[in-house]
mmCIF file of C-alpha atoms in Angstrom:
data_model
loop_
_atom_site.group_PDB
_atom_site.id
_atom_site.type_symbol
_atom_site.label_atom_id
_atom_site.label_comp_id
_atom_site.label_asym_id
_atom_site.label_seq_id
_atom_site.Cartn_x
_atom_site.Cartn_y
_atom_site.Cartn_z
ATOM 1 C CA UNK A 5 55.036 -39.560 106.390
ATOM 2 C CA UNK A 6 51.810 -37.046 105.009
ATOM 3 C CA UNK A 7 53.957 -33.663 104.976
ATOM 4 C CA UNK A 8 51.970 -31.445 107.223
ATOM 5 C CA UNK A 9 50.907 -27.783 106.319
ATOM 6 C CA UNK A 10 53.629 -25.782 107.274
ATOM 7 C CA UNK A 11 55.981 -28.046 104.752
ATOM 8 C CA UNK A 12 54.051 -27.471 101.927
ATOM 9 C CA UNK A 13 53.711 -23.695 102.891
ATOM 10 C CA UNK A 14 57.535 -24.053 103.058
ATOM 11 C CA UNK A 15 57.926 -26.032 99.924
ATOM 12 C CA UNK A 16 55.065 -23.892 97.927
ATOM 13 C CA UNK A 17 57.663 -20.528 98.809
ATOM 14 C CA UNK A 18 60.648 -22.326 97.744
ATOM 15 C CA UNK A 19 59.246 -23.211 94.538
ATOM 16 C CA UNK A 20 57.768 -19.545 93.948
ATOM 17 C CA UNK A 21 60.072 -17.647 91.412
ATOM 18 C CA UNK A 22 62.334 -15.039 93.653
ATOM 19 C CA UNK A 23 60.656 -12.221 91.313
ATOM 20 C CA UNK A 24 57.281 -12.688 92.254
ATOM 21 C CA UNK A 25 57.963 -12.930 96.074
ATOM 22 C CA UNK A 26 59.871 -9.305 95.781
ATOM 23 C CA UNK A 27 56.825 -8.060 94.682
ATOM 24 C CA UNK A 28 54.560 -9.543 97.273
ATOM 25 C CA UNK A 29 56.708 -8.489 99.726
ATOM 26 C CA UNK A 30 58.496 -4.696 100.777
ATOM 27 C CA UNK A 31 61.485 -5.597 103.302
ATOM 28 C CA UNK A 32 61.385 -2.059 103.990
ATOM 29 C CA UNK A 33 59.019 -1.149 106.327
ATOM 30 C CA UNK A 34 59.284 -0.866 110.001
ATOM 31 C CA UNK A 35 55.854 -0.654 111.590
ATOM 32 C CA UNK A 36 52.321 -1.851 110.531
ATOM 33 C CA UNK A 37 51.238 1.684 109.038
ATOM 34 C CA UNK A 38 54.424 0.976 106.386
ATOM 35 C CA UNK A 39 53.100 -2.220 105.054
ATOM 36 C CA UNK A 40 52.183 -2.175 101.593
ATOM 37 C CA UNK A 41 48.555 -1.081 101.040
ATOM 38 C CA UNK A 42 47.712 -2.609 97.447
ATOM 39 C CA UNK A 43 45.196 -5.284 97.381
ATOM 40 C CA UNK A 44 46.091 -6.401 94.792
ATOM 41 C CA UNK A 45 49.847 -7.536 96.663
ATOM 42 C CA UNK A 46 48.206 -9.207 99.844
ATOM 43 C CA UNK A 47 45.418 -11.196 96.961
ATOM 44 C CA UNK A 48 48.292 -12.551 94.856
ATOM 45 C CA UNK A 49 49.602 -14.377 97.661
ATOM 46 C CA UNK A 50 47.063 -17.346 97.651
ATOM 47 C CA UNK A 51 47.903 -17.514 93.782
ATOM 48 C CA UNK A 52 51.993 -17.791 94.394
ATOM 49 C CA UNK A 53 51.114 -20.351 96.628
ATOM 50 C CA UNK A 54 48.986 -22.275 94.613
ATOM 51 C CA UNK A 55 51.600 -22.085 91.743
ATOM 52 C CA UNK A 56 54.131 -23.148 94.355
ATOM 53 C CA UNK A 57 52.014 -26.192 95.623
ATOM 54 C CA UNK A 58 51.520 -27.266 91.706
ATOM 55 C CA UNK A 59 54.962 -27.496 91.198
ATOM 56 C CA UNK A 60 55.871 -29.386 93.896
ATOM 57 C CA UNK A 61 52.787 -31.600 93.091
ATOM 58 C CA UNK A 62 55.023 -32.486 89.679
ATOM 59 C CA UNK A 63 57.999 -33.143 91.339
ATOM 60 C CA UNK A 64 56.663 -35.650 93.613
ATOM 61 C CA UNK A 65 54.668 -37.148 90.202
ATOM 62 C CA UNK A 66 58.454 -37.204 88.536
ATOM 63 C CA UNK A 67 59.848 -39.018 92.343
ATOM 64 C CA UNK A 68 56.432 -41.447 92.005
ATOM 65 C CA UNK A 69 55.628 -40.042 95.481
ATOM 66 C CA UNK A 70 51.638 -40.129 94.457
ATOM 67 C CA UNK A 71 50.508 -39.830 98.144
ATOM 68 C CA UNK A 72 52.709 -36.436 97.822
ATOM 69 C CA UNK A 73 51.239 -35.591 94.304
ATOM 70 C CA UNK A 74 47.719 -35.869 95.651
ATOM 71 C CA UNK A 75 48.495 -33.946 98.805
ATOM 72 C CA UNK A 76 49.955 -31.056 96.670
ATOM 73 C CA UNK A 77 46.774 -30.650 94.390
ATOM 74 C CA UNK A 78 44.518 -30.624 97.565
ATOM 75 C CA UNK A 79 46.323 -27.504 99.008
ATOM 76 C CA UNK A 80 45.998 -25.836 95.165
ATOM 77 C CA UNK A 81 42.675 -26.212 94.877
ATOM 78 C CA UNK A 82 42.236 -25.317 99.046
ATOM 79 C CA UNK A 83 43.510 -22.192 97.629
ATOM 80 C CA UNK A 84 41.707 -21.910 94.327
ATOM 81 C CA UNK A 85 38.930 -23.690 94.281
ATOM 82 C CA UNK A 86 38.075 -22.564 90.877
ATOM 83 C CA UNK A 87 41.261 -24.481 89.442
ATOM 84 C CA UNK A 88 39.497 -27.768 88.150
ATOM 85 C CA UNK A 89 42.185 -28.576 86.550
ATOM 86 C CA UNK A 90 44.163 -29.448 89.738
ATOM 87 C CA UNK A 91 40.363 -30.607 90.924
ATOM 88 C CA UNK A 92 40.941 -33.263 88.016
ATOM 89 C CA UNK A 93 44.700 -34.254 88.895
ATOM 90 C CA UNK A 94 43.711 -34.734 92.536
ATOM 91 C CA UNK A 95 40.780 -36.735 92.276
ATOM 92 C CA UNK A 96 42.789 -39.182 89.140
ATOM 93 C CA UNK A 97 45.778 -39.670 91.565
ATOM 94 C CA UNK A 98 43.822 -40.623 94.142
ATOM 95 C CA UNK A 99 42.064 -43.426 92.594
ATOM 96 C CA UNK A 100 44.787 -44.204 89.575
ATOM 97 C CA UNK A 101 48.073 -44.008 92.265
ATOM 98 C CA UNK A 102 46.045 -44.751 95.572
ATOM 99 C CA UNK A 103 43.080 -46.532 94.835
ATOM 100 C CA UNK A 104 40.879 -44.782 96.818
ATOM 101 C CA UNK A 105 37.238 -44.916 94.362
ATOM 102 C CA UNK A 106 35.351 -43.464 96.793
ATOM 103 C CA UNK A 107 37.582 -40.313 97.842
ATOM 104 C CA UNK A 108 37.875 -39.461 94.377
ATOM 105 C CA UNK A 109 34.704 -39.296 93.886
ATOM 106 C CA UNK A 110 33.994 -37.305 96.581
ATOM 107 C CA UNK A 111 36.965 -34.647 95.877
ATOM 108 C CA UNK A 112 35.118 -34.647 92.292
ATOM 109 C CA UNK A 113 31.779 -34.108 93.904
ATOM 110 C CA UNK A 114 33.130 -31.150 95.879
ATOM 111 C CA UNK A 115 35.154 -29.644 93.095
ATOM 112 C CA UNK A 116 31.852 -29.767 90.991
ATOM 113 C CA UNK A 117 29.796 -27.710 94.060
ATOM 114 C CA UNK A 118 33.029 -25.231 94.346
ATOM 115 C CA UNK A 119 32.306 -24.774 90.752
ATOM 116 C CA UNK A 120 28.624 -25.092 89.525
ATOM 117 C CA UNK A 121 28.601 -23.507 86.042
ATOM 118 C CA UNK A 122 31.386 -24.920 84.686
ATOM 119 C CA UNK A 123 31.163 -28.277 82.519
ATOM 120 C CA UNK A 124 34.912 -29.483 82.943
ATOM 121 C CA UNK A 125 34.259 -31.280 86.602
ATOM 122 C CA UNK A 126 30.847 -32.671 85.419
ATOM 123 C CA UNK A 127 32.616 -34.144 82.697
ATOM 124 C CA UNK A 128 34.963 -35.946 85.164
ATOM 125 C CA UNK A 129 33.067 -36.949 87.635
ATOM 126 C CA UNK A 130 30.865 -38.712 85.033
ATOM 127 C CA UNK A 131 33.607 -40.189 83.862
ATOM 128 C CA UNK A 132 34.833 -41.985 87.117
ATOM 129 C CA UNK A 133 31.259 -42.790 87.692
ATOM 130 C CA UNK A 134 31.551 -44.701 84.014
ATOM 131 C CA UNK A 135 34.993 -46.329 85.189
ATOM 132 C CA UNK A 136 33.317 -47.565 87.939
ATOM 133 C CA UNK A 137 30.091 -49.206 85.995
ATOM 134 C CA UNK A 138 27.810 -46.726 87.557
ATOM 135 C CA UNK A 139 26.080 -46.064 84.140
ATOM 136 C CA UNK A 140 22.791 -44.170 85.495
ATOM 137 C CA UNK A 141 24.902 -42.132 87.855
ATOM 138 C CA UNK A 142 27.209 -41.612 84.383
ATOM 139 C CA UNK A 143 24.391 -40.646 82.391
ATOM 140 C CA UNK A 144 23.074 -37.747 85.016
ATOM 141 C CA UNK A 145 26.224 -36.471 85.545
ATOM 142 C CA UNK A 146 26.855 -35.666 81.999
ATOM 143 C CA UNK A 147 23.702 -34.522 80.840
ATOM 144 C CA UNK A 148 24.482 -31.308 83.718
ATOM 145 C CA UNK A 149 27.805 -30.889 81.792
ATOM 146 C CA UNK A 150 25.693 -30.323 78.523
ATOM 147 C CA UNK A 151 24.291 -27.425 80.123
ATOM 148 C CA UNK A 152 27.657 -25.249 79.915
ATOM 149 C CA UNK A 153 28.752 -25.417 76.249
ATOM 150 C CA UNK A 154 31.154 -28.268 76.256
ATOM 151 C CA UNK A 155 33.124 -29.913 73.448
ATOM 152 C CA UNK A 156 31.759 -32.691 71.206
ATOM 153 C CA UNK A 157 33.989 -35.226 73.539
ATOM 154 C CA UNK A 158 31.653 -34.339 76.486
ATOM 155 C CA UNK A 159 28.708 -35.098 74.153
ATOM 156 C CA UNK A 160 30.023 -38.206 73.082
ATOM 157 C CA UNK A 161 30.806 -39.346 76.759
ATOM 158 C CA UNK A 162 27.291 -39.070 77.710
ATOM 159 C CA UNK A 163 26.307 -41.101 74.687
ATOM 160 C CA UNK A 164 28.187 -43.981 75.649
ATOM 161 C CA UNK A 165 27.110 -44.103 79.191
ATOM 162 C CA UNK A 166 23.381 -44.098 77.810
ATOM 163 C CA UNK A 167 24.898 -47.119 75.426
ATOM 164 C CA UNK A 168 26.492 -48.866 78.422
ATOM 165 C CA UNK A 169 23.335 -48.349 80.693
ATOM 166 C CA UNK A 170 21.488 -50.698 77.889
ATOM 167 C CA UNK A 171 19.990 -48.191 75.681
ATOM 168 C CA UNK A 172 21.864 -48.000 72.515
ATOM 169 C CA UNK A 173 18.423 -46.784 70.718
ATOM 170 C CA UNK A 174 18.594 -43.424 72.962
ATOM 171 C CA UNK A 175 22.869 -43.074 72.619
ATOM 172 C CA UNK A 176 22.267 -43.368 68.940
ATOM 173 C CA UNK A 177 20.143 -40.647 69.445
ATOM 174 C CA UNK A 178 22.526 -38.322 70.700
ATOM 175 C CA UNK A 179 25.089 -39.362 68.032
ATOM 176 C CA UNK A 180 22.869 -37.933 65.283
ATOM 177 C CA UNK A 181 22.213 -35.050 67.162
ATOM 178 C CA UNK A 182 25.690 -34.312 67.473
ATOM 179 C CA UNK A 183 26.364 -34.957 63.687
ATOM 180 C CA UNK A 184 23.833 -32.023 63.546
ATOM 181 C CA UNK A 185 25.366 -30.064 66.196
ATOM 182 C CA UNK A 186 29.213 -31.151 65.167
ATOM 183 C CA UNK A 187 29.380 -32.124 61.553
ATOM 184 C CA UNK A 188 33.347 -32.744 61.496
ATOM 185 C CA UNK A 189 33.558 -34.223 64.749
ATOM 186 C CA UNK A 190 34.032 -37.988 63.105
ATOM 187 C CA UNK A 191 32.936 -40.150 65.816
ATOM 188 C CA UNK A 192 29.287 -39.680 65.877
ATOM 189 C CA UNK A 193 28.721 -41.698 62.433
ATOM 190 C CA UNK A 194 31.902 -43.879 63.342
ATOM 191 C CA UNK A 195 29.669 -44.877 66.997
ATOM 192 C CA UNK A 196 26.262 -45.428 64.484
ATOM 193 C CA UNK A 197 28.290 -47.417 61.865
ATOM 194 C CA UNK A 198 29.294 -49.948 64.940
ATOM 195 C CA UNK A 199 25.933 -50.016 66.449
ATOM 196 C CA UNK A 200 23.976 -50.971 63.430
ATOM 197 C CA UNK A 201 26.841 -53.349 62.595
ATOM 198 C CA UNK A 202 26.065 -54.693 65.209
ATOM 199 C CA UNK A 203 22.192 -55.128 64.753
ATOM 200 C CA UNK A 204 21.991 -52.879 68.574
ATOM 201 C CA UNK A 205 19.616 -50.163 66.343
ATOM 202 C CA UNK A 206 17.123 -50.144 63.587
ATOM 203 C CA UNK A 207 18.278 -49.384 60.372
ATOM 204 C CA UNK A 208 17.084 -45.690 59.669
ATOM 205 C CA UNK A 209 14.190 -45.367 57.367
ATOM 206 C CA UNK A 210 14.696 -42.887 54.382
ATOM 207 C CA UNK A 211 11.557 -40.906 53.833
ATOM 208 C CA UNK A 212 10.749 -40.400 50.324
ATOM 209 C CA UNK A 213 8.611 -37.154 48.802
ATOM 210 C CA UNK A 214 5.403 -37.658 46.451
#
């Protein structure tokens, strides 16, 4: 049976270290005007809960209760929507553990709007988009994650989804770009060596002076 809210409320406290619920909480006071008046107490709440929910999230991984693991990272990131980490973990379990495609790819599409400048949830959703021979959609989807900074792995990603979508001319065209951009990032010339050995591009042309 789906555990409802007020378990994983329940579980989320267990799991939350004693020490940190002492100091979200004062036993002490006796009428409303005593409560505690930090912000800073009442705001760190969501966050103990969150870190609660995660760790019953891995316990249920560790018991191979997956419909458990993904209900655990949907109350994290109900919490903290900026955590794409748990964004990630949901959407995988749903479609590596449940085999759901679609509902991942929708929790990735809405982790991606709760977090618009951020590369890390472009990156996976164009990467279950690529799992799921959607090689256009791929393509798209990565070329947004470019626009935040990512690591040469998110480059070389969107290279292969150009490559699968039946352009290796254009994905060898991001390789050298990214032996430009990354010069010890060995893949780029390791992805050119197998597409000319494989007669998909033209052979460079070295230009010659005078």
């Amino acid at each position: 049976m789906r555990p409802s809210a007020v378990t994983a409320l329940l579980v989320a406290l267990v799991c939350v270290p004693t020490q940190h619920l002492r100091a979200a909480t004062n036993p002490k006071p006796t009428s409303r005007a005593a409560l505690p008046t930090n912000p800073a107490v009442a705001e760190s709440i969501p966050d103990l809960l969150a870190d609660g929910c995660a760790v019953a999230a891995d316990r249920c991984w560790h018991q191979g209760d997956y419909v458990g693991v993904a209900f655990f990272n949907a109350m994290v990131v109900a919490l903290d929507p900026s955590d794409v980490d748990a964004w990630s973990n949901y959407a995988w379990i749903t479609w590596a553990g449940l085999y759901k495609d679609a509902e991942a790819l929708s929790i990735l599409r809405r982790g991606v709007r709760a977090n618009p400048n951020r590369y890390e949830l472009y990156a996976e959703l164009g990467a279950e988009l690529q799992r799921q021979k959607r090689y256009k959609e791929s393509e798209e989807t990565f070329a947004k994650a470019l626009r935040f900074s990512p690591p040469p792995l998110v480059w070389n990603q969107y290279a292969h989804a150009i490559e699968k979508g039946g352009d290796p001319e254009r994905a060898a065209s991001v390789w050298r770009e990214m032996l430009r951009r990354f010069p010890d990032w060995p893949l780029s010339q390791v992805n050119l060596d197998r597409l000319r050995r494989h007669g998909l591009i033209r052979e460079s042309t070295p230009t010659t002076s005078g």
